[in-house]
């Protein structure tokens, strides 16, 4: 940095709860004649040593796929009590991977734009591995809709001694240049590396000075080309719609469906007693329950001749008449068990409706579709869904906006491309 600006006033701050990393950093600072006052040991999430500091530049290489259960109570408390006044307002990632917590921690330390703003960079695993959980999607949404995500750089694999996976450099800033506003730059630098003479664990590749210069040049030029693609923020967003379909059931009395009824807990419980089974009263209850089961099955047998009934309302009337004729007054849970056991999903059956005449939804047929933000939901639904399931509709109350960055969707690595020639 001093080569670029000899007059720059540099102050370095750092915190790490890994003892070895902290010790290496401290010794390196001493060797270079720097102060150790701002090099702190401790967990950034539970004991932030710089809670009021704001910085011009921030760098982090957090661990991949490490759970944050040890810090869970403190993080969830801050999320719930402080909201956006704390560090974790947008949401929380899955407990098994706390990588996104680090970027939230760093964003909380950005200088306001009026004070010059901040640029930060953080190393992540594959963007698509950051998950589709609501909390993770909400974090990405918050970053992108605030127009802070400037660029993502796909780095070569085998760069780290403890993992061989591909890694990505996220560049986040609240001081985007005017041409970059509303845009996100993707840089494919997966082939910008040189092999090491001797590997170190999983680390077999390294990025040389010439590669750093080329990647920096590609980022600074902000022009599309073989290694660079530029998108609008909205290109990574989608509306997640919930597609519902009506419940359609047919009913019939068959041996197979009666077998299901016998196994239904409400029906089976008729022949059980809550009292001790060795008592006379308990035996009487069990005997009476078995007799009632037989009476129910006998009444249902009278409906075998009706065949398959494709209307729930019609079958319900038939069932009521059969039970009434048999002089059986059954509680609602037993009737429900009978209706459930004797029914099957049938696309040719009538639509089931509730007592108010509203269409009932079939939870097992419920599905979700991700509609690009730039596309009209109704147009997408008419083109992609209705031709296949004409009776479907959208539950608009469940629609959520999310963001996902699938880097491989936009680039093909050079080595793969050469093999395909």
Coordinates of C-alpha atoms in Angstrom, one line a residue, residues 8 44 46 76 121 148 150 167 189 212-213 226 249 281 311 322 327 334 415 418:
X8 CA -0.8 6.7 3.5
X44 CA -15.3 -11.8 17.5
X46 CA -19.1 -13.1 21.6
X76 CA -29.4 -15.4 18.7
X121 CA -13.3 -8.7 1.0
X148 CA -23.1 -3.4 -1.5
X150 CA -19.5 -5.2 -6.0
X167 CA -13.2 -20.7 -3.2
X189 CA -10.1 -16.5 -12.2
X212 CA -2.8 -10.9 -9.0
X213 CA -2.0 -8.1 -11.4
X226 CA -13.9 -13.9 -21.6
X249 CA -60.3 -37.7 -3.3
X281 CA -63.4 -53.5 34.0
X311 CA -67.3 -37.0 -4.4
X322 CA -75.1 -46.4 6.8
X327 CA -77.5 -47.3 15.0
X334 CA -63.5 -42.2 14.4
X415 CA -10.1 -26.8 -19.1
X418 CA -10.9 -27.3 -24.2

